[in-house]
Amino acid sequence: MKKFKEQWEIQHNWQLVFPFFGLLILLYSAFKIANAFLEQYGQILTIVATLLVFFILLKITLFIFKKLENKWILKYRWEMIRVFMVFAFTGTSSLSIGRPIIALMGITKENLTPIVYWVLFIIIGLIFYQILLVTYGWLFGQFKFFWEFEKKMLSRLGLKRFFN
């Protein structure tokens, strides 16, 4: 445990919450992926596939951590887990909010061509994504990081003049 704390620059025990929940979220994601493909083949195969997918996702995540460690300016390494959690919650939430909003507006696959429907769905989801990213960043104590990230993202979309 001491080596783990040193590797992730954890000074206080409460900071262990983020690696714990990060692994839990990764395990849940692995289960959802395995279950989507193997639901009809039984629980044992799904559990085995979940563990395999979890291991693969963990390796990919740790690889991404190494690549982003120097690019993202964070005080401690464990904060990267918190940032990844914010991205996960934001993506899921923007889809969960976007679907009812599109339905409320009367936009369906039946009354529009699939291309127009998906373009509108992505635009509406992107609007909520921007708002939720900063909100979740604030809730997770990473407001400054996500506000800078947001300004950079919006400037790439051609909205830089609103932040000068």
PDB file of N, CA and C in Angstrom, residues 86-105 107 119-137 146-147 150 153-154 157 159:
ATOM      1  N   VAL A  86     -14.476  12.765 -14.045  1.00  0.00           N
ATOM      2  CA  VAL A  86     -15.301  13.880 -14.515  1.00  0.00           C
ATOM      3  C   VAL A  86     -15.671  13.685 -15.982  1.00  0.00           C
ATOM      4  N   PHE A  87     -14.702  13.272 -16.805  1.00  0.00           N
ATOM      5  CA  PHE A  87     -15.007  13.026 -18.212  1.00  0.00           C
ATOM      6  C   PHE A  87     -16.037  11.902 -18.362  1.00  0.00           C
ATOM      7  N   ALA A  88     -15.917  10.868 -17.559  1.00  0.00           N
ATOM      8  CA  ALA A  88     -16.858   9.746 -17.641  1.00  0.00           C
ATOM      9  C   ALA A  88     -18.270  10.185 -17.258  1.00  0.00           C
ATOM     10  N   PHE A  89     -18.398  10.891 -16.138  1.00  0.00           N
ATOM     11  CA  PHE A  89     -19.721  11.340 -15.701  1.00  0.00           C
ATOM     12  C   PHE A  89     -20.320  12.344 -16.684  1.00  0.00           C
ATOM     13  N   THR A  90     -19.479  13.211 -17.233  1.00  0.00           N
ATOM     14  CA  THR A  90     -19.974  14.221 -18.170  1.00  0.00           C
ATOM     15  C   THR A  90     -20.506  13.583 -19.451  1.00  0.00           C
ATOM     16  N   GLY A  91     -19.763  12.638 -19.997  1.00  0.00           N
ATOM     17  CA  GLY A  91     -20.205  11.981 -21.225  1.00  0.00           C
ATOM     18  C   GLY A  91     -21.511  11.242 -21.041  1.00  0.00           C
ATOM     19  N   THR A  92     -21.608  10.504 -19.956  1.00  0.00           N
ATOM     20  CA  THR A  92     -22.822   9.753 -19.674  1.00  0.00           C
ATOM     21  C   THR A  92     -24.006  10.685 -19.427  1.00  0.00           C
ATOM     22  N   SER A  93     -23.769  11.724 -18.649  1.00  0.00           N
ATOM     23  CA  SER A  93     -24.849  12.660 -18.317  1.00  0.00           C
ATOM     24  C   SER A  93     -25.330  13.436 -19.529  1.00  0.00           C
ATOM     25  N   SER A  94     -24.410  13.851 -20.397  1.00  0.00           N
ATOM     26  CA  SER A  94     -24.837  14.630 -21.566  1.00  0.00           C
ATOM     27  C   SER A  94     -25.720  13.795 -22.481  1.00  0.00           C
ATOM     28  N   LEU A  95     -25.430  12.500 -22.593  1.00  0.00           N
ATOM     29  CA  LEU A  95     -26.306  11.626 -23.382  1.00  0.00           C
ATOM     30  C   LEU A  95     -27.649  11.428 -22.694  1.00  0.00           C
ATOM     31  N   SER A  96     -27.623  11.259 -21.379  1.00  0.00           N
ATOM     32  CA  SER A  96     -28.860  11.047 -20.625  1.00  0.00           C
ATOM     33  C   SER A  96     -29.761  12.270 -20.662  1.00  0.00           C
ATOM     34  N   ILE A  97     -29.177  13.453 -20.725  1.00  0.00           N
ATOM     35  CA  ILE A  97     -29.969  14.680 -20.787  1.00  0.00           C
ATOM     36  C   ILE A  97     -30.381  14.972 -22.226  1.00  0.00           C
ATOM     37  N   GLY A  98     -29.490  14.693 -23.175  1.00  0.00           N
ATOM     38  CA  GLY A  98     -29.762  14.997 -24.574  1.00  0.00           C
ATOM     39  C   GLY A  98     -30.934  14.229 -25.162  1.00  0.00           C
ATOM     40  N   ARG A  99     -31.066  12.959 -24.798  1.00  0.00           N
ATOM     41  CA  ARG A  99     -32.158  12.143 -25.358  1.00  0.00           C
ATOM     42  C   ARG A  99     -33.540  12.703 -25.018  1.00  0.00           C
ATOM     43  N   PRO A 100     -33.841  12.995 -23.743  1.00  0.00           N
ATOM     44  CA  PRO A 100     -35.174  13.557 -23.452  1.00  0.00           C
ATOM     45  C   PRO A 100     -35.395  14.947 -24.055  1.00  0.00           C
ATOM     46  N   ILE A 101     -34.340  15.747 -24.142  1.00  0.00           N
ATOM     47  CA  ILE A 101     -34.487  17.083 -24.720  1.00  0.00           C
ATOM     48  C   ILE A 101     -34.854  16.972 -26.203  1.00  0.00           C
ATOM     49  N   ILE A 102     -34.178  16.075 -26.890  1.00  0.00           N
ATOM     50  CA  ILE A 102     -34.490  15.871 -28.320  1.00  0.00           C
ATOM     51  C   ILE A 102     -35.923  15.359 -28.475  1.00  0.00           C
ATOM     52  N   ALA A 103     -36.330  14.443 -27.609  1.00  0.00           N
ATOM     53  CA  ALA A 103     -37.701  13.915 -27.678  1.00  0.00           C
ATOM     54  C   ALA A 103     -38.707  15.021 -27.360  1.00  0.00           C
ATOM     55  N   LEU A 104     -38.372  15.880 -26.400  1.00  0.00           N
ATOM     56  CA  LEU A 104     -39.250  16.992 -26.020  1.00  0.00           C
ATOM     57  C   LEU A 104     -39.420  17.976 -27.177  1.00  0.00           C
ATOM     58  N   MET A 105     -38.387  18.140 -27.975  1.00  0.00           N
ATOM     59  CA  MET A 105     -38.437  19.037 -29.136  1.00  0.00           C
ATOM     60  C   MET A 105     -39.173  18.395 -30.312  1.00  0.00           C
ATOM     61  N   ILE A 107     -38.070  15.817 -32.062  1.00  0.00           N
ATOM     62  CA  ILE A 107     -37.127  15.309 -33.057  1.00  0.00           C
ATOM     63  C   ILE A 107     -36.998  13.801 -32.863  1.00  0.00           C
ATOM     64  N   VAL A 119     -27.011  14.433 -36.416  1.00  0.00           N
ATOM     65  CA  VAL A 119     -26.312  15.726 -36.353  1.00  0.00           C
ATOM     66  C   VAL A 119     -26.930  16.593 -35.254  1.00  0.00           C
ATOM     67  N   LEU A 120     -28.250  16.666 -35.226  1.00  0.00           N
ATOM     68  CA  LEU A 120     -28.935  17.440 -34.174  1.00  0.00           C
ATOM     69  C   LEU A 120     -28.676  16.846 -32.791  1.00  0.00           C
ATOM     70  N   PHE A 121     -28.680  15.540 -32.703  1.00  0.00           N
ATOM     71  CA  PHE A 121     -28.415  14.866 -31.425  1.00  0.00           C
ATOM     72  C   PHE A 121     -27.016  15.191 -30.922  1.00  0.00           C
ATOM     73  N   ILE A 122     -26.030  15.175 -31.805  1.00  0.00           N
ATOM     74  CA  ILE A 122     -24.651  15.483 -31.420  1.00  0.00           C
ATOM     75  C   ILE A 122     -24.520  16.945 -31.021  1.00  0.00           C
ATOM     76  N   ILE A 123     -25.167  17.839 -31.748  1.00  0.00           N
ATOM     77  CA  ILE A 123     -25.091  19.271 -31.407  1.00  0.00           C
ATOM     78  C   ILE A 123     -25.698  19.526 -30.038  1.00  0.00           C
ATOM     79  N   ILE A 124     -26.872  18.975 -29.778  1.00  0.00           N
ATOM     80  CA  ILE A 124     -27.522  19.165 -28.477  1.00  0.00           C
ATOM     81  C   ILE A 124     -26.698  18.517 -27.368  1.00  0.00           C
ATOM     82  N   GLY A 125     -26.185  17.312 -27.624  1.00  0.00           N
ATOM     83  CA  GLY A 125     -25.334  16.650 -26.636  1.00  0.00           C
ATOM     84  C   GLY A 125     -24.073  17.439 -26.353  1.00  0.00           C
ATOM     85  N   LEU A 126     -23.493  18.057 -27.379  1.00  0.00           N
ATOM     86  CA  LEU A 126     -22.275  18.849 -27.211  1.00  0.00           C
ATOM     87  C   LEU A 126     -22.531  20.099 -26.375  1.00  0.00           C
ATOM     88  N   ILE A 127     -23.679  20.712 -26.555  1.00  0.00           N
ATOM     89  CA  ILE A 127     -24.027  21.892 -25.748  1.00  0.00           C
ATOM     90  C   ILE A 127     -24.104  21.510 -24.269  1.00  0.00           C
ATOM     91  N   PHE A 128     -24.813  20.425 -23.969  1.00  0.00           N
ATOM     92  CA  PHE A 128     -24.914  19.993 -22.575  1.00  0.00           C
ATOM     93  C   PHE A 128     -23.570  19.490 -22.045  1.00  0.00           C
ATOM     94  N   TYR A 129     -22.763  18.910 -22.907  1.00  0.00           N
ATOM     95  CA  TYR A 129     -21.436  18.432 -22.502  1.00  0.00           C
ATOM     96  C   TYR A 129     -20.586  19.590 -21.987  1.00  0.00           C
ATOM     97  N   GLN A 130     -20.615  20.719 -22.698  1.00  0.00           N
ATOM     98  CA  GLN A 130     -19.810  21.877 -22.289  1.00  0.00           C
ATOM     99  C   GLN A 130     -20.221  22.374 -20.905  1.00  0.00           C
ATOM    100  N   ILE A 131     -21.514  22.451 -20.688  1.00  0.00           N
ATOM    101  CA  ILE A 131     -22.032  22.947 -19.404  1.00  0.00           C
ATOM    102  C   ILE A 131     -21.710  21.949 -18.288  1.00  0.00           C
ATOM    103  N   LEU A 132     -21.955  20.681 -18.528  1.00  0.00           N
ATOM    104  CA  LEU A 132     -21.745  19.659 -17.499  1.00  0.00           C
ATOM    105  C   LEU A 132     -20.267  19.448 -17.183  1.00  0.00           C
ATOM    106  N   LEU A 133     -19.391  19.635 -18.163  1.00  0.00           N
ATOM    107  CA  LEU A 133     -17.963  19.437 -17.927  1.00  0.00           C
ATOM    108  C   LEU A 133     -17.450  20.403 -16.863  1.00  0.00           C
ATOM    109  N   VAL A 134     -17.813  21.651 -16.984  1.00  0.00           N
ATOM    110  CA  VAL A 134     -17.381  22.645 -15.994  1.00  0.00           C
ATOM    111  C   VAL A 134     -18.084  22.401 -14.660  1.00  0.00           C
ATOM    112  N   THR A 135     -19.353  22.024 -14.700  1.00  0.00           N
ATOM    113  CA  THR A 135     -20.111  21.770 -13.464  1.00  0.00           C
ATOM    114  C   THR A 135     -19.524  20.592 -12.692  1.00  0.00           C
ATOM    115  N   TYR A 136     -19.309  19.468 -13.364  1.00  0.00           N
ATOM    116  CA  TYR A 136     -18.707  18.315 -12.684  1.00  0.00           C
ATOM    117  C   TYR A 136     -17.272  18.612 -12.260  1.00  0.00           C
ATOM    118  N   GLY A 137     -16.555  19.374 -13.069  1.00  0.00           N
ATOM    119  CA  GLY A 137     -15.206  19.773 -12.683  1.00  0.00           C
ATOM    120  C   GLY A 137     -15.212  20.542 -11.384  1.00  0.00           C
ATOM    121  N   PHE A 146     -10.708  22.345 -15.658  1.00  0.00           N
ATOM    122  CA  PHE A 146     -11.750  22.191 -16.664  1.00  0.00           C
ATOM    123  C   PHE A 146     -12.163  23.515 -17.294  1.00  0.00           C
ATOM    124  N   TRP A 147     -12.029  24.617 -16.578  1.00  0.00           N
ATOM    125  CA  TRP A 147     -12.333  25.906 -17.181  1.00  0.00           C
ATOM    126  C   TRP A 147     -11.307  26.221 -18.267  1.00  0.00           C
ATOM    127  N   GLU A 150     -12.030  23.918 -21.133  1.00  0.00           N
ATOM    128  CA  GLU A 150     -13.226  24.372 -21.834  1.00  0.00           C
ATOM    129  C   GLU A 150     -12.904  25.545 -22.757  1.00  0.00           C
ATOM    130  N   MET A 153     -11.121  24.212 -25.754  1.00  0.00           N
ATOM    131  CA  MET A 153     -12.017  23.469 -26.636  1.00  0.00           C
ATOM    132  C   MET A 153     -12.919  24.431 -27.425  1.00  0.00           C
ATOM    133  N   LEU A 154     -13.475  25.432 -26.755  1.00  0.00           N
ATOM    134  CA  LEU A 154     -14.368  26.370 -27.428  1.00  0.00           C
ATOM    135  C   LEU A 154     -13.614  27.250 -28.423  1.00  0.00           C
ATOM    136  N   LEU A 157     -13.374  25.497 -31.551  1.00  0.00           N
ATOM    137  CA  LEU A 157     -14.646  25.479 -32.274  1.00  0.00           C
ATOM    138  C   LEU A 157     -14.970  26.847 -32.885  1.00  0.00           C
ATOM    139  N   LEU A 159     -15.007  29.839 -31.160  1.00  0.00           N
ATOM    140  CA  LEU A 159     -15.676  30.729 -30.221  1.00  0.00           C
ATOM    141  C   LEU A 159     -14.681  31.446 -29.302  1.00  0.00           C
TER     142      LEU A 159
END
